[in-house]
Amino acid sequence: MGHMALPEVLVSDLQSAGYYPQLTQGILAESLFGEPVLAHFVHIDTHVDIESIHRHVTAFVLTETRLLLAHVDDDPDAAPGSKPKAVTSSEDIELERLGTVMVGRTYAEPAAYQPGDRPVEVSLTLSWGAARRIEAFPEACGDPNCMGDHGYGGSIYSEDVMLRVSAEAEGQEAVDRIADFAAKLRAAVFHARLRSRR
């Protein structure tokens, strides 16, 4: 089965990210299985430490039935001075399996908000049960002088992907793109859940 051609705007966004775009295109093309792309978002992350620079790109692609995630990372085990290697992974999640599609928005000058004003930051949190985060803390009683051990409490959060895009860091255009993608994803998940109940 031949690979499906990707939409030009997705190819352009992968090339603009500048991090092994042909490799990411290949991963996505072999994952579509003939489904058209309804929406997408490409996110590039760069982490700098004392010894090296690590890059990571994630492509989010929405189809009629699935959310595709393609990740490309620098190989963390590459020897210094060796030829670069990239590590890839891809995942597809059926839309009705997405348990959480949480969209957070930050607005500048909220007192002057008018319908249609664009957020200056958007966060997108997705969960489908693949990963859980535990936050633990020591329990305490009401006595500030108590030295007793009261054990630990905590919370378990289902959080498979958390993405934050801000105008200050990535530009307003990137914020607008993630806001548009998040709206289309939420609508697609809503309709997928309706269909699954019939």
XYZ file of N, CA, C and O in Angstrom:
792
model
N 0.839 -1.179 0.000
C 0.000 0.000 0.000
C 0.882 1.239 0.000
O 1.773 1.405 0.833
N 0.671 2.165 -0.960
C 1.480 3.369 -1.065
C 1.169 4.354 0.042
O 0.097 4.349 0.616
N 2.131 5.209 0.311
C 1.934 6.227 1.325
C 1.023 7.321 0.797
O 1.086 7.700 -0.365
N 0.187 7.841 1.654
C -0.719 8.916 1.282
C 0.043 10.237 1.294
O 0.859 10.492 2.177
N -0.226 11.082 0.310
C 0.395 12.398 0.266
C -0.186 13.266 1.377
O -1.385 13.243 1.635
N 0.675 14.025 2.036
C 0.226 14.912 3.101
C -0.229 16.243 2.526
O 0.268 16.676 1.485
N -1.140 16.919 3.195
C -1.559 18.241 2.729
C -0.365 19.203 2.680
O 0.532 19.136 3.529
N -0.367 20.098 1.701
C 0.756 21.015 1.517
C 1.019 21.865 2.749
O 2.169 22.132 3.102
N -0.046 22.291 3.431
C 0.146 23.153 4.603
C 0.833 22.390 5.728
O 1.665 22.948 6.462
N 0.554 21.102 5.884
C 1.235 20.281 6.887
C 2.707 20.111 6.518
O 3.597 20.259 7.372
N 2.983 19.829 5.255
C 4.369 19.697 4.790
C 5.119 21.003 5.027
O 6.260 21.015 5.517
N 4.474 22.134 4.731
C 5.093 23.443 4.937
C 5.404 23.683 6.411
O 6.476 24.186 6.756
N 4.473 23.311 7.301
C 4.707 23.505 8.741
C 5.847 22.619 9.246
O 6.635 23.043 10.096
N 5.946 21.403 8.719
C 7.052 20.517 9.104
C 8.384 21.088 8.629
O 9.384 21.053 9.351
N 8.396 21.642 7.412
C 9.624 22.242 6.891
C 9.994 23.494 7.674
O 11.173 23.740 7.951
N 8.995 24.277 8.080
C 9.264 25.482 8.870
C 9.844 25.134 10.236
O 10.675 25.867 10.773
N 9.393 24.012 10.806
C 9.951 23.571 12.088
C 11.436 23.271 11.935
O 12.222 23.445 12.872
N 11.838 22.810 10.737
C 13.248 22.665 10.414
C 13.963 21.500 11.063
O 15.190 21.446 11.073
N 13.236 20.541 11.583
C 13.870 19.434 12.289
C 13.482 18.130 11.607
O 12.410 17.591 11.841
N 14.340 17.628 10.739
C 14.126 16.392 9.990
C 12.703 16.306 9.424
O 11.961 15.353 9.690
N 12.312 17.294 8.603
C 10.921 17.308 8.117
C 10.557 16.102 7.256
O 9.443 15.587 7.362
N 11.482 15.621 6.428
C 11.166 14.466 5.572
C 10.921 13.221 6.412
O 10.054 12.400 6.090
N 11.682 13.079 7.491
C 11.512 11.932 8.371
C 10.130 11.958 9.029
O 9.409 10.958 9.053
N 9.737 13.121 9.545
C 8.419 13.244 10.178
C 7.307 13.044 9.154
O 6.295 12.393 9.448
N 7.499 13.572 7.946
C 6.502 13.358 6.880
C 6.326 11.875 6.596
O 5.203 11.397 6.424
N 7.431 11.141 6.535
C 7.348 9.710 6.256
C 6.585 8.954 7.331
O 5.766 8.088 7.024
N 6.834 9.304 8.597
C 6.128 8.645 9.698
C 4.627 8.886 9.585
O 3.808 7.970 9.732
N 4.248 10.139 9.326
C 2.827 10.463 9.225
C 2.177 9.811 8.007
O 1.076 9.266 8.090
N 2.875 9.871 6.873
C 2.301 9.322 5.640
C 2.017 7.832 5.766
O 1.002 7.341 5.280
N 2.905 7.103 6.460
C 2.691 5.654 6.592
C 1.656 5.318 7.664
O 1.237 4.176 7.775
N 1.218 6.326 8.441
C 0.250 6.092 9.513
C -1.185 6.459 9.138
O -2.111 6.131 9.872
N -1.375 7.144 8.023
C -2.713 7.649 7.685
C -3.653 6.576 7.160
O -4.872 6.660 7.354
N -3.139 5.577 6.456
C -3.952 4.489 5.906
C -5.137 5.023 5.096
O -6.260 4.507 5.185
N -4.895 6.050 4.315
C -5.934 6.570 3.423
C -6.882 7.584 4.031
O -7.716 8.137 3.337
N -6.785 7.846 5.334
C -7.680 8.826 5.954
C -7.198 10.244 5.641
O -6.002 10.529 5.750
N -8.113 11.147 5.313
C -7.697 12.533 5.085
C -7.368 13.242 6.396
O -7.886 12.893 7.456
N -6.489 14.228 6.308
C -6.113 15.044 7.458
C -7.139 16.159 7.619
O -7.380 16.934 6.707
N -7.762 16.230 8.809
C -8.744 17.281 9.089
C -8.097 18.511 9.694
O -8.555 19.643 9.469
N -7.075 18.320 10.502
C -6.374 19.422 11.155
C -5.035 18.902 11.647
O -4.845 17.694 11.798
N -4.123 19.831 11.904
C -2.808 19.425 12.415
C -2.182 20.571 13.205
O -2.599 21.729 13.085
N -1.174 20.199 14.001
C -0.344 21.194 14.679
C 1.048 20.599 14.834
O 1.194 19.436 15.222
N 2.069 21.389 14.515
C 3.459 20.949 14.616
C 4.132 21.775 15.700
O 4.092 23.003 15.670
N 4.752 21.079 16.668
C 5.397 21.771 17.789
C 6.852 21.350 17.889
O 7.164 20.160 17.951
N 7.745 22.351 17.890
C 9.175 22.084 18.023
C 9.627 22.549 19.399
O 9.221 23.598 19.867
N 10.432 21.719 20.052
C 10.949 22.008 21.389
C 12.464 21.899 21.332
O 12.998 20.931 20.773
N 13.171 22.856 21.915
C 14.625 22.791 21.985
C 15.055 22.985 23.431
O 14.634 23.954 24.074
N 15.850 22.057 23.951
C 16.371 22.148 25.316
C 17.893 22.273 25.242
O 18.548 21.477 24.568
N 18.417 23.268 25.910
C 19.858 23.508 25.902
C 20.392 23.257 27.302
O 19.855 23.780 28.284
N 21.433 22.424 27.395
C 22.127 22.276 28.668
C 23.604 22.567 28.449
O 24.014 22.979 27.366
N 24.408 22.352 29.470
C 25.819 22.763 29.400
C 26.561 22.059 28.274
O 27.391 22.651 27.602
N 26.240 20.786 28.042
C 27.017 19.998 27.090
C 26.389 19.853 25.711
O 27.088 19.536 24.753
N 25.077 20.079 25.601
C 24.461 19.780 24.304
C 23.128 20.487 24.119
O 22.604 21.106 25.040
N 22.629 20.376 22.906
C 21.309 20.886 22.543
C 20.464 19.687 22.141
O 20.888 18.849 21.341
N 19.274 19.557 22.726
C 18.367 18.458 22.399
C 17.137 19.040 21.712
O 16.530 19.979 22.212
N 16.784 18.459 20.587
C 15.600 18.915 19.849
C 14.536 17.831 19.826
O 14.840 16.646 19.910
N 13.311 18.281 19.703
C 12.169 17.360 19.708
C 11.045 18.004 18.915
O 10.715 19.164 19.123
N 10.479 17.257 17.987
C 9.311 17.750 17.261
C 8.171 16.764 17.470
O 8.386 15.547 17.500
N 6.980 17.309 17.679
C 5.775 16.493 17.754
C 4.790 17.025 16.739
O 4.511 18.223 16.707
N 4.275 16.134 15.917
C 3.225 16.493 14.958
C 1.927 15.856 15.423
O 1.871 14.642 15.643
N 0.921 16.687 15.620
C -0.420 16.239 15.997
C -1.257 16.277 14.727
O -1.368 17.334 14.089
N -1.858 15.158 14.364
C -2.671 15.102 13.137
C -4.023 14.498 13.476
O -4.106 13.400 14.032
N -5.062 15.214 13.123
C -6.430 14.778 13.374
C -7.041 14.220 12.096
O -6.981 14.856 11.043
N -7.595 12.994 12.200
C -8.354 12.416 11.092
C -9.797 12.239 11.565
O -10.142 12.622 12.678
N -10.623 11.635 10.753
C -12.027 11.428 11.125
C -12.179 10.468 12.300
O -13.168 10.529 13.028
N -11.219 9.578 12.494
C -11.366 8.559 13.535
C -10.271 8.579 14.592
O -10.446 7.992 15.652
N -9.142 9.254 14.315
C -7.981 9.119 15.199
C -7.246 10.438 15.376
O -7.335 11.350 14.561
N -6.473 10.470 16.466
C -5.450 11.489 16.650
C -4.112 10.787 16.477
O -3.815 9.822 17.186
N -3.328 11.232 15.513
C -1.996 10.671 15.282
C -0.966 11.572 15.938
O -1.037 12.803 15.810
N -0.001 10.966 16.616
C 1.117 11.699 17.205
C 2.401 11.123 16.637
O 2.623 9.914 16.718
N 3.218 11.973 16.064
C 4.526 11.548 15.572
C 5.582 12.356 16.310
O 5.535 13.587 16.322
N 6.515 11.653 16.969
C 7.586 12.295 17.719
C 8.921 11.985 17.056
O 9.174 10.840 16.660
N 9.778 12.985 16.964
C 11.151 12.780 16.498
C 12.066 13.490 17.493
O 11.873 14.675 17.787
N 13.039 12.750 18.034
C 13.971 13.265 19.036
C 15.401 13.009 18.600
O 15.680 12.058 17.867
N 16.321 13.843 19.120
C 17.735 13.509 19.015
C 17.987 12.256 19.840
O 17.404 12.084 20.909
N 18.869 11.391 19.345
C 19.213 10.174 20.082
C 19.975 10.555 21.355
O 21.073 11.118 21.286
N 19.403 10.274 22.536
C 20.078 10.681 23.776
C 21.343 9.880 24.059
O 22.180 10.302 24.852
N 21.511 8.736 23.395
C 22.675 7.888 23.655
C 23.783 8.061 22.623
O 24.756 7.298 22.627
N 23.631 9.062 21.738
C 24.659 9.261 20.709
C 25.962 9.701 21.368
O 25.968 10.545 22.268
N 27.065 9.128 20.911
C 28.373 9.482 21.459
C 28.770 10.873 20.992
O 28.452 11.266 19.861
N 29.432 11.663 21.850
C 29.869 13.006 21.444
C 30.733 12.939 20.189
O 31.624 12.089 20.069
N 30.447 13.802 19.232
C 31.210 13.852 17.990
C 30.765 12.853 16.942
O 31.277 12.864 15.821
N 29.819 11.972 17.275
C 29.360 10.975 16.288
C 28.321 11.602 15.361
O 27.807 12.688 15.622
N 28.027 10.908 14.283
C 26.992 11.390 13.366
C 25.652 11.411 14.086
O 25.358 10.516 14.891
N 24.827 12.433 13.806
C 23.541 12.515 14.518
C 22.614 11.356 14.163
O 22.625 10.843 13.050
N 21.833 10.967 15.152
C 20.796 9.960 14.965
C 19.503 10.534 15.506
O 19.515 11.356 16.426
N 18.387 10.092 14.961
C 17.076 10.518 15.447
C 16.290 9.293 15.886
O 16.358 8.239 15.257
N 15.558 9.455 16.971
C 14.694 8.396 17.494
C 13.259 8.832 17.226
O 12.879 9.967 17.535
N 12.464 7.942 16.647
C 11.085 8.292 16.297
C 10.107 7.376 17.020
O 10.441 6.246 17.379
N 8.921 7.897 17.231
C 7.820 7.063 17.707
C 6.533 7.645 17.156
O 6.446 8.844 16.866
N 5.563 6.796 16.978
C 4.260 7.261 16.498
C 3.172 6.502 17.241
O 3.368 5.370 17.668
N 2.057 7.169 17.388
C 0.940 6.590 18.132
C -0.341 7.100 17.507
O -0.415 8.245 17.046
N -1.342 6.243 17.471
C -2.659 6.720 17.046
C -3.681 6.340 18.109
O -3.684 5.238 18.620
N -4.498 7.313 18.456
C -5.488 7.149 19.506
C -6.862 7.342 18.897
O -7.116 8.370 18.253
N -7.728 6.353 19.058
C -9.099 6.504 18.576
C -9.747 7.657 19.333
O -9.576 7.795 20.544
N -10.500 8.476 18.616
C -11.037 9.700 19.212
C -11.912 9.425 20.433
O -11.846 10.160 21.426
N -12.713 8.357 20.389
C -13.587 8.099 21.533
C -12.810 7.623 22.763
O -13.334 7.618 23.868
N -11.521 7.237 22.588
C -10.686 6.835 23.723
C -10.078 8.020 24.460
O -9.566 7.860 25.568
N -10.106 9.193 23.854
C -9.544 10.358 24.518
C -10.425 10.725 25.705
O -11.550 11.179 25.541
N -9.915 10.498 26.909
C -10.710 10.758 28.104
C -10.776 12.227 28.451
O -11.776 12.720 28.947
N -9.698 12.951 28.184
C -9.638 14.371 28.504
C -9.086 15.128 27.319
O -8.069 14.745 26.745
N -9.777 16.190 26.952
C -9.241 17.178 26.024
C -9.445 18.518 26.743
O -10.494 19.132 26.653
N -8.451 18.894 27.529
C -8.570 20.110 28.330
C -7.817 21.243 27.647
O -6.643 21.103 27.307
N -8.520 22.347 27.426
C -7.941 23.508 26.765
C -7.933 24.664 27.755
O -8.976 25.055 28.269
N -6.753 25.185 28.041
C -6.614 26.363 28.893
C -6.229 27.558 28.038
O -5.442 27.430 27.095
N -6.780 28.698 28.348
C -6.488 29.909 27.581
C -6.133 31.049 28.538
O -6.769 31.203 29.573
N -5.151 31.845 28.169
C -4.766 33.030 28.928
C -5.019 34.252 28.056
O -4.583 34.292 26.903
N -5.733 35.229 28.623
C -6.075 36.446 27.895
C -5.389 37.649 28.526
O -5.349 37.769 29.756
N -4.856 38.524 27.691
C -4.332 39.795 28.165
C -5.511 40.764 28.344
O -6.475 40.710 27.580
N -5.449 41.593 29.335
C -6.474 42.606 29.609
C -7.878 41.998 29.654
O -8.754 42.359 28.859
N -8.123 41.080 30.585
C -9.422 40.405 30.632
C -10.589 41.349 30.904
O -11.712 41.067 30.478
N -10.362 42.475 31.565
C -11.458 43.417 31.843
C -11.985 44.052 30.569
O -13.139 44.485 30.510
N -11.149 44.078 29.542
C -11.565 44.672 28.263
C -11.933 43.607 27.239
O -12.053 43.904 26.046
N -12.133 42.346 27.693
C -12.417 41.243 26.774
C -13.650 41.519 25.930
O -14.679 41.991 26.408
N -13.524 41.212 24.644
C -14.634 41.268 23.696
C -14.707 39.923 22.982
O -13.664 39.293 22.735
N -15.904 39.437 22.654
C -16.005 38.181 21.902
C -15.133 38.234 20.648
O -15.145 39.234 19.925
N -14.369 37.188 20.466
C -13.463 37.143 19.314
C -12.032 37.516 19.658
O -11.125 37.320 18.836
N -11.802 38.070 20.862
C -10.424 38.362 21.268
C -9.631 37.067 21.333
O -10.131 36.029 21.768
N -8.386 37.131 20.914
C -7.552 35.935 20.856
C -6.751 35.774 22.142
O -6.247 36.765 22.684
N -6.615 34.558 22.624
C -5.770 34.336 23.798
C -4.308 34.559 23.448
O -3.907 34.425 22.283
N -3.504 34.883 24.460
C -2.069 35.060 24.248
C -1.302 33.788 24.629
O -0.100 33.698 24.400
N -2.008 32.833 25.205
C -1.398 31.548 25.536
C -2.493 30.488 25.536
O -3.608 30.752 25.978
N -2.166 29.309 25.022
C -3.103 28.187 25.012
C -2.351 26.952 25.493
O -1.224 26.692 25.067
N -2.975 26.210 26.407
C -2.422 24.917 26.826
C -3.421 23.832 26.434
O -4.630 24.035 26.503
N -2.893 22.701 26.012
C -3.710 21.564 25.595
C -3.222 20.338 26.359
O -2.050 19.965 26.270
N -4.111 19.744 27.150
C -3.784 18.536 27.903
C -4.667 17.402 27.405
O -5.891 17.548 27.353
N -4.041 16.312 27.014
C -4.758 15.151 26.483
C -4.436 13.932 27.327
O -3.291 13.737 27.742
N -5.450 13.113 27.588
C -5.194 11.855 28.292
C -6.052 10.756 27.698
O -7.185 10.988 27.288
N -5.455 9.570 27.636
C -6.188 8.386 27.170
C -5.755 7.153 27.951
O -5.966 6.029 27.549
N -5.134 7.385 29.111
C -4.811 6.282 30.005
C -3.467 5.640 29.793
O -3.156 4.641 30.437
N -2.646 6.185 28.925
C -1.340 5.570 28.694
C -0.336 5.957 29.766
O 0.561 5.193 30.085
N -0.477 7.148 30.354
C 0.481 7.608 31.368
C -0.269 8.253 32.526
O -1.305 8.880 32.332
N 0.301 8.096 33.713
C -0.276 8.726 34.900
C 0.843 9.419 35.664
O 1.969 8.936 35.725
N 0.507 10.572 36.238
C 1.454 11.349 37.034
C 0.968 11.358 38.472
O -0.205 11.591 38.730
N 1.869 11.090 39.406
C 1.517 11.068 40.824
C 2.195 12.235 41.510
O 3.412 12.437 41.367
N 1.416 13.015 42.250
C 1.962 14.077 43.086
C 1.724 13.685 44.537
O 0.577 13.537 44.964
N 2.819 13.494 45.288
C 2.718 13.085 46.689
C 3.209 14.219 47.587
O 4.067 15.013 47.193
N 2.666 14.264 48.794
C 3.068 15.280 49.761
C 2.884 14.717 51.164
O 2.020 13.880 51.404
N 3.702 15.188 52.129
C 3.551 14.699 53.506
C 2.291 15.287 54.133
O 2.004 16.469 53.986
N 1.539 14.433 54.790
C 0.330 14.883 55.496
C 0.732 15.574 56.800
O 1.801 15.303 57.354
N -0.105 16.475 57.267
C 0.157 17.182 58.524
C -1.156 17.344 59.275
O -2.231 17.335 58.687
N -1.029 17.505 60.584
C -2.220 17.787 61.377
C -2.300 19.292 61.616
O -1.448 20.050 61.161
N -3.289 19.738 62.330
C -3.473 21.163 62.553
C -2.537 21.775 63.574
O -2.487 23.004 63.715
N -1.769 20.948 64.281
C -0.873 21.453 65.322
C 0.467 21.845 64.710
O 1.219 20.983 64.231
N 0.827 23.138 64.723
C 2.093 23.543 64.102
C 3.325 23.015 64.829
O 4.416 22.987 64.263
N 3.175 22.578 66.068
C 4.314 22.057 66.839
C 4.428 20.542 66.782
O 5.354 19.963 67.362
N 3.495 19.886 66.110
C 3.487 18.416 66.055
C 4.672 17.920 65.227
O 4.926 18.403 64.126
N 5.382 16.949 65.755
C 6.530 16.359 65.052
C 6.215 14.935 64.575
O 7.099 14.227 64.096
N 4.952 14.522 64.717
C 4.572 13.169 64.352
C 4.556 12.936 62.844
O 4.412 13.863 62.050
N 4.730 11.672 62.482
C 4.660 11.272 61.071
C 3.210 10.938 60.743
O 2.634 10.011 61.316
N 2.620 11.709 59.859
C 1.217 11.504 59.498
C 1.056 10.826 58.134
O -0.029 10.844 57.551
N 2.148 10.272 57.630
C 2.070 9.579 56.346
C 2.066 10.549 55.169
O 2.383 11.733 55.301
N 1.690 10.022 54.029
C 1.693 10.812 52.802
C 0.318 10.803 52.160
O -0.420 9.829 52.261
N -0.008 11.876 51.511
C -1.202 11.971 50.688
C -0.765 12.279 49.271
O 0.415 12.509 49.006
N -1.711 12.307 48.384
C -1.335 12.629 47.008
C -2.498 12.535 46.064
O -3.627 12.238 46.452
N -2.185 12.809 44.830
C -3.181 12.758 43.770
C -2.580 12.065 42.567
O -1.375 12.150 42.316
N -3.434 11.381 41.827
C -3.024 10.738 40.578
C -3.697 11.472 39.436
O -4.907 11.690 39.441
N -2.887 11.888 38.473
C -3.403 12.613 37.315
C -3.133 11.796 36.059
O -2.040 11.264 35.879
N -4.134 11.724 35.208
C -3.957 11.094 33.902
C -3.562 12.196 32.936
O -4.320 13.126 32.693
N -2.342 12.118 32.442
C -1.830 13.202 31.604
C -0.836 12.618 30.620
O 0.326 12.421 30.929
N -1.292 12.314 29.431
C -0.426 11.707 28.435
C 0.356 12.741 27.629
O 1.504 12.528 27.290
N -0.294 13.853 27.309
C 0.363 14.922 26.554
C -0.064 16.254 27.142
O -1.246 16.492 27.362
N 0.912 17.104 27.394
C 0.621 18.456 27.843
C 1.449 19.404 26.989
O 2.665 19.266 26.903
N 0.787 20.326 26.338
C 1.432 21.246 25.405
C 1.023 22.660 25.758
O -0.152 22.929 26.014
N 1.990 23.581 25.799
C 1.692 24.989 26.068
C 2.356 25.832 24.993
O 3.550 25.668 24.710
N 1.576 26.744 24.410
C 2.078 27.622 23.364
C 1.748 29.049 23.771
O 0.591 29.362 24.063
N 2.768 29.911 23.793
C 2.532 31.296 24.193
C 2.999 32.252 23.109
O 3.960 31.981 22.378
N 2.300 33.395 23.025
C 2.655 34.412 22.037
C 4.044 34.964 22.309
O 4.800 35.283 21.386
N 4.403 35.076 23.582
C 5.708 35.632 23.940
C 6.846 34.748 23.447
O 7.877 35.243 22.990
N 6.664 33.425 23.510
C 7.729 32.499 23.114
C 7.656 32.107 21.641
O 8.657 32.126 20.929
N 6.458 31.713 21.173
C 6.331 31.176 19.802
C 5.645 32.118 18.825
O 5.607 31.832 17.634
N 5.057 33.197 19.317
C 4.372 34.143 18.436
C 2.863 33.920 18.450
O 2.377 32.816 18.699
N 2.131 34.994 18.165
C 0.671 34.924 18.187
C 0.122 33.967 17.141
O -0.879 33.290 17.366
N 0.785 33.861 16.010
C 0.299 32.961 14.949
C 0.290 31.511 15.430
O -0.651 30.760 15.153
N 1.322 31.111 16.177
C 1.371 29.737 16.720
C 0.252 29.528 17.738
O -0.373 28.461 17.772
N -0.028 30.543 18.561
C -1.121 30.441 19.523
C -2.450 30.275 18.795
O -3.288 29.454 19.168
N -2.648 31.060 17.735
C -3.889 30.952 16.965
C -4.034 29.563 16.348
O -5.130 28.994 16.311
N -2.914 29.002 15.873
C -2.966 27.676 15.245
C -3.315 26.587 16.258
O -4.118 25.702 15.963
N -2.717 26.639 17.468
C -3.041 25.612 18.457
C -4.474 25.782 18.949
O -5.171 24.804 19.210
N -4.943 27.023 19.051
C -6.338 27.250 19.470
C -7.296 26.658 18.446
O -8.297 26.014 18.800
N -7.005 26.850 17.157
C -7.850 26.304 16.093
C -7.810 24.780 16.101
O -8.845 24.112 15.998
N -6.594 24.209 16.271
C -6.469 22.752 16.315
C -7.235 22.184 17.504
O -7.953 21.191 17.374
N -7.089 22.802 18.675
C -7.766 22.317 19.884
C -9.281 22.344 19.708
O -9.976 21.406 20.131
N -9.812 23.390 19.085
C -11.264 23.481 18.867
C -11.738 22.361 17.940
O -12.777 21.734 18.193
N -10.990 22.094 16.885
C -11.371 21.032 15.944
C -11.257 19.651 16.603
O -12.096 18.780 16.374
N -10.231 19.473 17.428
C -10.066 18.195 18.123
C -11.213 17.965 19.098
O -11.783 16.869 19.138
N -11.579 18.969 19.873
C -12.677 18.818 20.832
C -13.986 18.479 20.122
O -14.743 17.627 20.572
N -14.252 19.147 19.005
C -15.475 18.870 18.246
C -15.460 17.446 17.708
O -16.467 16.732 17.763
N -14.301 16.998 17.197
C -14.204 15.642 16.644
C -14.390 14.588 17.732
O -15.059 13.571 17.512
N -13.824 14.824 18.919
C -13.988 13.879 20.034
C -15.446 13.834 20.472
O -16.003 12.757 20.722
N -16.093 14.992 20.556
C -17.505 15.055 20.935
C -18.362 14.223 19.978
O -19.179 13.402 20.407
N -18.157 14.395 18.677
C -18.973 13.666 17.684
C -18.639 12.177 17.679
O -19.531 11.345 17.466
N -17.354 11.839 17.927
C -16.980 10.420 17.988
C -17.664 9.736 19.165
O -18.125 8.593 19.055
N -17.777 10.418 20.298
C -18.443 9.842 21.456
C -19.937 9.662 21.192
O -20.535 8.672 21.603
N -20.536 10.639 20.515
C -21.957 10.509 20.160
C -22.192 9.287 19.279
O -23.135 8.515 19.484
N -21.311 9.106 18.272
C -21.480 7.956 17.367
C -21.320 6.647 18.114
O -21.999 5.677 17.821
N -20.383 6.594 19.086
C -20.139 5.337 19.797
C -21.301 4.938 20.705
O -21.416 3.789 21.087
N -22.157 5.895 21.070
C -23.296 5.589 21.941
C -24.516 5.101 21.174
O -25.481 4.651 21.772
N -24.491 5.243 19.867
C -25.656 4.840 19.078
C -25.679 3.351 18.895
O -24.705 2.674 18.876
